[in-house]
Coordinates of C-alpha atoms in Angstrom, one line a residue:
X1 CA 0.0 0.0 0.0
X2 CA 1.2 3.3 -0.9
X3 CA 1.9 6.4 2.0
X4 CA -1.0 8.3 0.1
X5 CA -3.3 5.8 0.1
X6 CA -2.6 4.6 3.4
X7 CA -3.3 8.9 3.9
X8 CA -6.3 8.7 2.7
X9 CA -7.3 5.8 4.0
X10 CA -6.7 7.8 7.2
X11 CA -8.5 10.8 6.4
X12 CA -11.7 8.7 5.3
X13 CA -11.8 7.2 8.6
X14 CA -11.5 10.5 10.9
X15 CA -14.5 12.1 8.7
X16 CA -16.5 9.0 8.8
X17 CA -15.7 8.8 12.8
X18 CA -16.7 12.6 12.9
X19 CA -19.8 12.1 11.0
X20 CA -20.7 9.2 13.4
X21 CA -19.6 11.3 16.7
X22 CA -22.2 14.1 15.8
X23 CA -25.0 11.8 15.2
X24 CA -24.4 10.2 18.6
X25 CA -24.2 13.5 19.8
X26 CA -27.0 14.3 18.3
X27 CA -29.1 11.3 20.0
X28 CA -28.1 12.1 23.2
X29 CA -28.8 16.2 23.2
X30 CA -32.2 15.2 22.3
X31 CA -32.7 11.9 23.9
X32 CA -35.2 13.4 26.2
X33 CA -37.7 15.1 23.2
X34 CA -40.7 12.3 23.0
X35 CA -41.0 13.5 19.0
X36 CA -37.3 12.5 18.4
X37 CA -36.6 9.6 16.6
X38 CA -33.0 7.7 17.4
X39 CA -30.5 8.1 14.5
X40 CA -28.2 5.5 13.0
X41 CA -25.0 6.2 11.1
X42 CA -24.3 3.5 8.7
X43 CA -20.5 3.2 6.9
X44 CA -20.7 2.0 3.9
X45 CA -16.8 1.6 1.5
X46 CA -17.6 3.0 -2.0
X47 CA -14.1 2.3 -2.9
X48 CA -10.8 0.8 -1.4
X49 CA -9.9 3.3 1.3
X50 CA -13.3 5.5 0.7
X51 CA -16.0 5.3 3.3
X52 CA -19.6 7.3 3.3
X53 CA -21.6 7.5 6.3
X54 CA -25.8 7.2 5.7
X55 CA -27.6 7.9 8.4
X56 CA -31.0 6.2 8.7
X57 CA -34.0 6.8 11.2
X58 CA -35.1 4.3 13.1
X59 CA -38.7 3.9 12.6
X60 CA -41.6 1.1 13.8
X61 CA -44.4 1.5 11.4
X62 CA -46.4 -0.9 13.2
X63 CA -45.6 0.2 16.5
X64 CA -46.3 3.7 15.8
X65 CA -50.0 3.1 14.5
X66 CA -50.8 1.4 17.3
X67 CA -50.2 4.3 19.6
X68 CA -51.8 7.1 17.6
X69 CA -55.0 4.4 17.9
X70 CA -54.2 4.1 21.8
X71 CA -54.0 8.0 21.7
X72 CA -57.3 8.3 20.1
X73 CA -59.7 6.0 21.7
X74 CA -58.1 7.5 24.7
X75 CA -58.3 11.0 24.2
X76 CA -62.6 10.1 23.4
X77 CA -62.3 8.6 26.5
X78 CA -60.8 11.0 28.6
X79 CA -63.2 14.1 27.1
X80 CA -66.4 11.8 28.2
X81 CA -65.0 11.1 31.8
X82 CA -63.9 14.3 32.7
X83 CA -67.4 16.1 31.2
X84 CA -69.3 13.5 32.8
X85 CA -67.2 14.7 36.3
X86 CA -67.7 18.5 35.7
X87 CA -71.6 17.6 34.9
X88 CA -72.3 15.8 37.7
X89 CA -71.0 18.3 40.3
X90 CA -73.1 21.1 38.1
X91 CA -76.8 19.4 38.5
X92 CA -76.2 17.5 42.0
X93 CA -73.5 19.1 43.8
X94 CA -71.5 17.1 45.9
X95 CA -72.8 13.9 46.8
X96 CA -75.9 14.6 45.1
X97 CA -76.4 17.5 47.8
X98 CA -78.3 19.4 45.7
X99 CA -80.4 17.1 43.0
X100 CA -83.9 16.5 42.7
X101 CA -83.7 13.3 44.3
X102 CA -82.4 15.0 47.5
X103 CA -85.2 17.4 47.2
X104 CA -87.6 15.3 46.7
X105 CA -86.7 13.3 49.5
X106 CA -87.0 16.3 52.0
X107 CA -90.5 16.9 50.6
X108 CA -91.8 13.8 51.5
X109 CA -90.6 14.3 54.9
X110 CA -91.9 17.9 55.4
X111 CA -95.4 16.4 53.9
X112 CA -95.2 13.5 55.6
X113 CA -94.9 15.7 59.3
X114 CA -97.7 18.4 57.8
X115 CA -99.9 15.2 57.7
X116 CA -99.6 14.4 61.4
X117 CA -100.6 18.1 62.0
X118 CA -102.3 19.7 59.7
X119 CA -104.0 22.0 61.9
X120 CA -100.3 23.6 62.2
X121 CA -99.2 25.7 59.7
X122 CA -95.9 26.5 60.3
X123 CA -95.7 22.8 59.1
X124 CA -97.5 23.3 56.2
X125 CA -94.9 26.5 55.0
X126 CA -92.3 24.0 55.6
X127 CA -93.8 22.1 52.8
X128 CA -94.3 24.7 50.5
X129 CA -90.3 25.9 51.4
X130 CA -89.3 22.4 50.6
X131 CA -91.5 22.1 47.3
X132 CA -89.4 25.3 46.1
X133 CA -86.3 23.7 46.7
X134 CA -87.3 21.4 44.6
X135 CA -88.1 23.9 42.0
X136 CA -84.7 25.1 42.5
X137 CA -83.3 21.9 41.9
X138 CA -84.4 21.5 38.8
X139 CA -84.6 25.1 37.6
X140 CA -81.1 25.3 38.3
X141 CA -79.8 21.7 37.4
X142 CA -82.0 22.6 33.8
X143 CA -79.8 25.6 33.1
X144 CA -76.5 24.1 34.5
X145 CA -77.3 21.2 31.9
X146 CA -77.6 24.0 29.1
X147 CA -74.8 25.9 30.1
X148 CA -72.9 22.9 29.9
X149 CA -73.8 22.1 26.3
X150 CA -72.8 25.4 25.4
X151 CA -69.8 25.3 26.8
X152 CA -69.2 22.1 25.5
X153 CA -69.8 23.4 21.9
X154 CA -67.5 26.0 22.6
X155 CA -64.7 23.4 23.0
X156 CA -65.7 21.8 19.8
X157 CA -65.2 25.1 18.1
X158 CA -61.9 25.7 19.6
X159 CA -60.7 22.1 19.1
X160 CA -62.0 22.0 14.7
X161 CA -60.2 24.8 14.8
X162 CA -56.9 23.7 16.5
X163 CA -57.2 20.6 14.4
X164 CA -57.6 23.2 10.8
X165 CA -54.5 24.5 12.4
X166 CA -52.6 21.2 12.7
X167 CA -53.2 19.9 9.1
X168 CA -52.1 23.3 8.2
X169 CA -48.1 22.3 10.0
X170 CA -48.8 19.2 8.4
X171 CA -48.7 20.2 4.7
X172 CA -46.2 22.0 5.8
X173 CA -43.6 19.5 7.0
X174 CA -45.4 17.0 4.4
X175 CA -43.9 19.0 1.7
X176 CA -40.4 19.5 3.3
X177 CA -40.5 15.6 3.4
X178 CA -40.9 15.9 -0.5
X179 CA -38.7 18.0 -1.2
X180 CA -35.6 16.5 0.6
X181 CA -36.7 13.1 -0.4
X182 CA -36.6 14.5 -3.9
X183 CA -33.1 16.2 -3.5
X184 CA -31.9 13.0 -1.4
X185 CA -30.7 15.3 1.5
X186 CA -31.5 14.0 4.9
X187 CA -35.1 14.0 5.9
X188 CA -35.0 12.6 9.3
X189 CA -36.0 16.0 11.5
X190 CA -39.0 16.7 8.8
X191 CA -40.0 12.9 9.5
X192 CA -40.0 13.7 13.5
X193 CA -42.1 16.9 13.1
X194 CA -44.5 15.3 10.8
X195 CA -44.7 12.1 13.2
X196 CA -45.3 14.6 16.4
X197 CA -47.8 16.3 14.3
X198 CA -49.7 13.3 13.3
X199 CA -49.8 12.3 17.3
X200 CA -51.7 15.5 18.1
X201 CA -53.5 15.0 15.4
X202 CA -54.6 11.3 16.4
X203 CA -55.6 13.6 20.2
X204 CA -58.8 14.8 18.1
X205 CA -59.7 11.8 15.4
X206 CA -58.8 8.6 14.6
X207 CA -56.2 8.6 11.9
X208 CA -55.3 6.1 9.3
X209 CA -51.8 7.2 7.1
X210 CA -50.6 5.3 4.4
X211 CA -47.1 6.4 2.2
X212 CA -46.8 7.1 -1.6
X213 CA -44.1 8.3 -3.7
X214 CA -41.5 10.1 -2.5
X215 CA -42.8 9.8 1.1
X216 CA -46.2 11.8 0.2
X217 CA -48.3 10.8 3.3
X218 CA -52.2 10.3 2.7
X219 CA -54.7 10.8 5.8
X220 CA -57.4 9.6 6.7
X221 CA -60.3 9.1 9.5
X222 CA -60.7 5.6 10.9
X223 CA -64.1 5.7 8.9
X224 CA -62.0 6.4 5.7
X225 CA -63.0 9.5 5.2
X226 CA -59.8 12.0 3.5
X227 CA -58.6 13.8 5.7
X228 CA -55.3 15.2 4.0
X229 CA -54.2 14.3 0.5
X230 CA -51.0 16.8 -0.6
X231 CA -53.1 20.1 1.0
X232 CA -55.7 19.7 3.9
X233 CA -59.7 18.9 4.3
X234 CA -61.2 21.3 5.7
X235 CA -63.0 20.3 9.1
X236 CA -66.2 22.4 9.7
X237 CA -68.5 23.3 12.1
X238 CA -70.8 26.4 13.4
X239 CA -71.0 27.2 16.8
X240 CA -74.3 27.8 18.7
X241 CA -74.6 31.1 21.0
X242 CA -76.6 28.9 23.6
X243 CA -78.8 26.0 24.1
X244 CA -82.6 25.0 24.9
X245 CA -84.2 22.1 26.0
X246 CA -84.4 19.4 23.3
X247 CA -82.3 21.7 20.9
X248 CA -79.7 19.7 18.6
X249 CA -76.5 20.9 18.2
X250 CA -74.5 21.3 15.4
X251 CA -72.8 18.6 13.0
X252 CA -68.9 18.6 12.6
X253 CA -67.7 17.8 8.9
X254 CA -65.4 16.7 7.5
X255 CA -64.3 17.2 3.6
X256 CA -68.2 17.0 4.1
X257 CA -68.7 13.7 5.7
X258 CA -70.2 14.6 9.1
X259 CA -68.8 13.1 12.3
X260 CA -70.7 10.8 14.6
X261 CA -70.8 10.8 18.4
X262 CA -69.7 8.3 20.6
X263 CA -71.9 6.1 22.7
X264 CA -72.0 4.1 25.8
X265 CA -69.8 4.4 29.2
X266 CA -66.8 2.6 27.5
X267 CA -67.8 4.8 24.8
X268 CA -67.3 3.8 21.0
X269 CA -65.8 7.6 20.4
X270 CA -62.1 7.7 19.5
X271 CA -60.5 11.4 19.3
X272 CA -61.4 14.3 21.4
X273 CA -64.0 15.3 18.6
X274 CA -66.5 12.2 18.8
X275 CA -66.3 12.7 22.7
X276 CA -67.2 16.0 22.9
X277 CA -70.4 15.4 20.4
X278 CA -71.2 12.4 22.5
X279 CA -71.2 14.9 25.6
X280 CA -73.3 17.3 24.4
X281 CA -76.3 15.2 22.4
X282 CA -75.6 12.2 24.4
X283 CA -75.3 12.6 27.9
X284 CA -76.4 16.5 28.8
X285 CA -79.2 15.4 26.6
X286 CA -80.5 12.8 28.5
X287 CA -79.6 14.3 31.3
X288 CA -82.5 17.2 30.8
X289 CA -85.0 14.7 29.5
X290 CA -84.9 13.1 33.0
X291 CA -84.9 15.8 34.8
X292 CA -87.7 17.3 32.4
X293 CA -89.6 13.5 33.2
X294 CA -89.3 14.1 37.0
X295 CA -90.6 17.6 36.4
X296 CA -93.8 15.8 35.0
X297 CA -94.2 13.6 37.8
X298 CA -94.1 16.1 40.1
X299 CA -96.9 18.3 38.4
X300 CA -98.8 14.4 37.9
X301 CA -98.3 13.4 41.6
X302 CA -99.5 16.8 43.0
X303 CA -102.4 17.8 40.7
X304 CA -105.8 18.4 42.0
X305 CA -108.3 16.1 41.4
X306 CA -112.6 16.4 41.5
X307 CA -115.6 14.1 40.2
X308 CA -116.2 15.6 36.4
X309 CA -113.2 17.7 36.1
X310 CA -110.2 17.7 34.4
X311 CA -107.0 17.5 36.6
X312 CA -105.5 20.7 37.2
X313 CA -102.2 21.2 38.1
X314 CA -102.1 21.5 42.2
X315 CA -98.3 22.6 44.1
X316 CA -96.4 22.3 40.8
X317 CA -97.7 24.3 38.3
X318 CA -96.2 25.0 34.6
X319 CA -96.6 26.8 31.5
X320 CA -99.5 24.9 30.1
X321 CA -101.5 24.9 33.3
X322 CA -104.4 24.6 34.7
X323 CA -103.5 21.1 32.4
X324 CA -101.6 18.4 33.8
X325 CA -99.0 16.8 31.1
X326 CA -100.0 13.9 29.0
X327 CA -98.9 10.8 31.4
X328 CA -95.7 9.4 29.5
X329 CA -94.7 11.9 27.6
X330 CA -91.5 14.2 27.3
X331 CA -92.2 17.7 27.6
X332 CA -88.8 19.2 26.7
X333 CA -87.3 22.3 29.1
X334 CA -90.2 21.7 31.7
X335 CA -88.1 20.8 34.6
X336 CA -87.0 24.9 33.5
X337 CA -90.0 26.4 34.3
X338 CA -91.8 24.1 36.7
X339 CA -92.5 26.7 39.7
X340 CA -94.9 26.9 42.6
X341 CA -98.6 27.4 42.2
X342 CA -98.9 31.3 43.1
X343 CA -102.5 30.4 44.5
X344 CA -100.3 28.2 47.7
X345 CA -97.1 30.3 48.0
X346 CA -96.8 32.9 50.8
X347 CA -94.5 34.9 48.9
X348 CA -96.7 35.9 46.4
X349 CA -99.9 35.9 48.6
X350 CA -100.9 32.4 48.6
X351 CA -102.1 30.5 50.9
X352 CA -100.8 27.2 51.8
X353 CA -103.7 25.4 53.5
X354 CA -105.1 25.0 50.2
X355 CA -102.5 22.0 50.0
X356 CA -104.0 20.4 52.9
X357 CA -107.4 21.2 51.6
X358 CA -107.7 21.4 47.8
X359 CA -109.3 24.5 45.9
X360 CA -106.1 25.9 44.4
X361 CA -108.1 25.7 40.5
X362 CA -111.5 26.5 42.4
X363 CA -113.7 25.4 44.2
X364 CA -114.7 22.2 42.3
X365 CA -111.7 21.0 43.6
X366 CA -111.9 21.5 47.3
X367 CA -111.5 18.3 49.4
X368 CA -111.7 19.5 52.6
X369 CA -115.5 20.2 52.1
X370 CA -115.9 20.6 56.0
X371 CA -113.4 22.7 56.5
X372 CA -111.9 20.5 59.3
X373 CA -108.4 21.6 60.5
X374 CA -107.6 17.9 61.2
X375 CA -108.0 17.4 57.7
X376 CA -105.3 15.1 56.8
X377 CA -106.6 12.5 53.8
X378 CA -105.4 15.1 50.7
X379 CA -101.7 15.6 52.2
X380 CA -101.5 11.4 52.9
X381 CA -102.5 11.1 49.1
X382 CA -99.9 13.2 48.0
X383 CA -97.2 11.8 49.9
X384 CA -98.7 8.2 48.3
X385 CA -98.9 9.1 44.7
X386 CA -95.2 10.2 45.2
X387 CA -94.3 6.4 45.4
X388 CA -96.7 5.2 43.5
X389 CA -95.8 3.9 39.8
X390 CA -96.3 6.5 36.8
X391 CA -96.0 6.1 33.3
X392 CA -92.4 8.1 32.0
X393 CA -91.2 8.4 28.3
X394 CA -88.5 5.6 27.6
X395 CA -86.1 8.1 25.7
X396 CA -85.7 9.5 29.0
X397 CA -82.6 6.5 29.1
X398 CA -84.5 4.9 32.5
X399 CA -87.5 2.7 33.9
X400 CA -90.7 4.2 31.7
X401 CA -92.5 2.4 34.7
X402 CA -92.0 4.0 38.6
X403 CA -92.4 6.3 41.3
X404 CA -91.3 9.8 40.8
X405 CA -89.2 9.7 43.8
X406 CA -87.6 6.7 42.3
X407 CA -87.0 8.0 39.3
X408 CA -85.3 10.7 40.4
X409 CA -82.5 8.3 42.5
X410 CA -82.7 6.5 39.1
X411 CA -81.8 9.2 37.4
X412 CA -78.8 9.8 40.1
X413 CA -77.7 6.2 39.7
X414 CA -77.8 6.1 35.7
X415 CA -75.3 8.7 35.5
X416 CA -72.8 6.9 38.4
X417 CA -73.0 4.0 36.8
X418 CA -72.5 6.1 33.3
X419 CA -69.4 7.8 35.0
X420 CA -68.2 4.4 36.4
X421 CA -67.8 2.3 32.8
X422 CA -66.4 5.3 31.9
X423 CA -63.9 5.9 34.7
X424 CA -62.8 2.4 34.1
X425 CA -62.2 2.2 30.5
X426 CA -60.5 5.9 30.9
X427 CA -57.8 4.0 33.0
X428 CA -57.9 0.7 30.9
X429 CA -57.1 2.9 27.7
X430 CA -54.9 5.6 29.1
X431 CA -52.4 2.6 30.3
X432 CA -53.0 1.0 26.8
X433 CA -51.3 4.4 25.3
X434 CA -48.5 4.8 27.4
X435 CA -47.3 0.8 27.2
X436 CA -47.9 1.5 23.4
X437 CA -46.0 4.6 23.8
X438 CA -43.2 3.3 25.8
X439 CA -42.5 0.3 23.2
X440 CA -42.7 2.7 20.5
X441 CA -40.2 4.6 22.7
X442 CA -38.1 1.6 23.1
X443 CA -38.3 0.4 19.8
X444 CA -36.7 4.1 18.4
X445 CA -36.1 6.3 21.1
X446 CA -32.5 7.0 22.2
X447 CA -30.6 4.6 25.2
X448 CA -28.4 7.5 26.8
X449 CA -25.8 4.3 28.1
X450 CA -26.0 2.4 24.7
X451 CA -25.0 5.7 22.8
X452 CA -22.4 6.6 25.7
X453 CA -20.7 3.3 24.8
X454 CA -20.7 3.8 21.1
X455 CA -19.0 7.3 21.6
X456 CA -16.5 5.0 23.6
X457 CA -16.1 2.9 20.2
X458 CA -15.8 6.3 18.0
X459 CA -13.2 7.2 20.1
X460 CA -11.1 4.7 20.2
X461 CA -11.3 4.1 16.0
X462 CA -11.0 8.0 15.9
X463 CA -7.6 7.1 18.3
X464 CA -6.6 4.2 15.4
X465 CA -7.0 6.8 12.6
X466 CA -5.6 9.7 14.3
X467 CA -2.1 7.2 14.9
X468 CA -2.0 5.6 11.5
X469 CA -1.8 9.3 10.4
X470 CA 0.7 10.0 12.7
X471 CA 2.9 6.9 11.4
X472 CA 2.3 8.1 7.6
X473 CA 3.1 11.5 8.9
X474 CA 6.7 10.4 10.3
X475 CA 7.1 7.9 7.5
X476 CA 6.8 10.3 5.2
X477 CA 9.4 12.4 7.1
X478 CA 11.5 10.2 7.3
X479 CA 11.7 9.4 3.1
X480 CA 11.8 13.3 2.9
X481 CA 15.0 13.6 4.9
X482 CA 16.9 10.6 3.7
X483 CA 16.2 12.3 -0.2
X484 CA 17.7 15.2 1.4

């Protein structure tokens, strides 16, 4: 071997060894960034003495779709849980402190002590102070539910548009991917930034990807719908200013093709998006109808009765009143306006023995005909038709056959069970994503000891080259002075 070829054998090595030393470098500076994928520096000899230095990504296709899918379902998940949490607390307070069911509960006790005495009165405002409690209950639960749903639709708004803004970065890095594919410089940080973006992506739908030429990426929704081929979909929706009773909210589309909500406690919706919807129709939803159904009951169970009369609303009273509401049927945003009957309440001149006595629609209705102040059969009925079975509408989610004081605690008990599925499948699919994301890690993050030990290995061929160079170096010296 000649001195100049044993030189450039020398030189080859030290550039490949400093190539190599910066991508292990490299790897460790960012060995801590979740988005960074681990780099490999491969040698390859083109000719005898010449070396080139490729460096690859590491990259687990397989691995990696199975965490954007864990992301997903569990981002869905998450949104239901935590809205179902913050929903809860809104209508019942803590432990159900203030939900109809409570109220109710302290009704039947204030009627049921009115009916021992009912020559006292003071008793007989309890009831009436109880009964509007009740009111509050659901007048306030009713508008919590609708402030809920708008809020809710508010966070759909932010998150289409967070998710516009997102494919957005992605034709962005899409097309530097192109581009230095196309020009065969390395592509590896575009790669990173267009994995991380699909990721937070995956947080609002479910994402399918598939690679063309030139490593063009294609996405789509896990119902196959496009969601960015070489420039974005757009993803649509219009926000609502507020919410009524029985209202619908608005669709989300996208490239047209309208997303559905999820359903169930270990709901079916995967991405944020699907959540949210299932949040806002689903469960607030049925949520109002409920208490709207227990709102009916309560006008039912309390109306005033007589021989060849229509019933007439009695304590609770509503917007179509002196009418009772047609037995098993939803009247949507009642449990909003349900409010006492002005003819019993003190505080608008009422008087409250008319509970214990009947007469509040006239005297056709009067039960007390006697005008006894011992008069107790009226307030015992009430307190009975309270647990007696009623007819409610079955879209209501619950029993259409039962008390109205059971179907409140019904209504209390569909929602914790509701909140439970969902609390367990939020845990079962958050540890789902993070073992896929720690073997996607494994698989082609960086191992700070195993790149330590390669630098070790870089060093000591960088050591080899530096001394054969040092040996050509003297040997060439050497030939110089003895020509001399």
């Amino acid at each position: 071997m000649s001195l100049s070829s044993a030189l450039s054998i020398a030189q080859s090595a030290l550039m490949s060894t400093a190539r190599q030393t910066s991508v292990v470098t490299r790897n460790v500076s960012d060995a801590s960034n979740p988005d960074y994928t681990r780099r490999i520096a491969v040698v390859t000899s083109t000719a005898p003495g010449a070396r080139s230095v490729d460096i690859q990504r590491v990259a687990n296709d397989l691995l990696f779709r199975q965490n954007l899918g864990a992301l997903s379902a569990y981002s869905g998940q998450n949104a239901l849980y935590s809205g179902m949490d913050q929903l809860d607390v809104s209508v019942n307070g803590v432990d159900n402190a203030s939900s109809p069911s409570t109220a109710i509960a302290n009704l039947q006790q204030a009627l049921q002590l009115y009916a021992t005495s009912p020559s006292n009165q003071n008793l007989g405002s309890s009831v009436i102070d109880a009964a509007k409690q009740v009111v509050r209950s659901l007048n306030e639960g009713s508008k919590a539910i609708q402030d809920f749903r708008t809020q809710t639709d508010g966070q759909i708004d932010t998150a289409v548009k967070d998710l516009n803004s997102l494919l957005g970065q992605f034709q962005n890095a899409n097309q530097a991917v192109i581009s230095g594919t196309r020009s065969g410089t390395d592509v590896s940080d575009a790669l990173d930034q267009r994995d991380a973006l699909l990721k937070k992506i995956a947080d609002y739908v479910p994402i399918s990807t598939f690679t063309r030429g030139d490593n063009d990426m294609v996405i789509t929704t896990g119902d196959g719908t496009t969601l960015f081929e070489t420039i974005p979909r757009t993803v649509s929706f219009t926000p609502s200013a507020g919410y009524a009773a029985g209202a619908s909210g608005n669709t989300i589309y996208i490239d047209n093709v309208p997303v559905s909500a999820g359903s169930g406690g270990n709901t079916t919706a995967s991405g944020k998006l699907a959540g949210l919807l299932q949040l806002r129709d689903g469960v607030a939803s049925t949520m109002q109808s409920q208490l709207d159904e227990t709102a009916r009951g309560l006008i039912t169970a309390f109306a005033e009765t007589a021989p060849s009369m229509p019933n007439a609303a009695g304590l609770f009273t509503w917007s179509g009143a002196p009418a009772v509401p047609a037995a098993g049927t939803l009247v949507n945003g009642l449990a909003g306006t349900i409010s006492i009957n002005a003819a019993m309440n003190p505080s608008t001149g009422g008087n409250p023995t008319l509970l214990r006595d009947g007469g509040a629609n006239g005297a056709a209705y009067v039960a007390n005909t006697s005008g006894g102040a011992s008069y107790s059969s009226l307030l015992v009925t009430y307190g009975d038709r309270l647990d007696q079975p009623m007819t409610f509408d079955p879209a209501a989610g619950i029993s259409a056959t039962s008390s109205v004081s059971n179907y409140a605690a019904n209504s209390i008990g569909w929602l914790q069970a509701m909140r439970q599925q969902a609390s367990t499948a939020a845990d079962a699919k958050e540890a789902l994503a993070q073992r896929s994301s720690e073997a996607l890690s494994n698989a082609t993050g960086v191992n700070v000891d195993q790149e330590m030990s390669l630098m070790l290995d870089l060093e000591h061929t960088y050591q080899a080259s530096a001394r054969m160079m040092k040996t050509v170096d003297d040997m060439l010296t050497a030939l110089l002075n003895a020509v001399g």
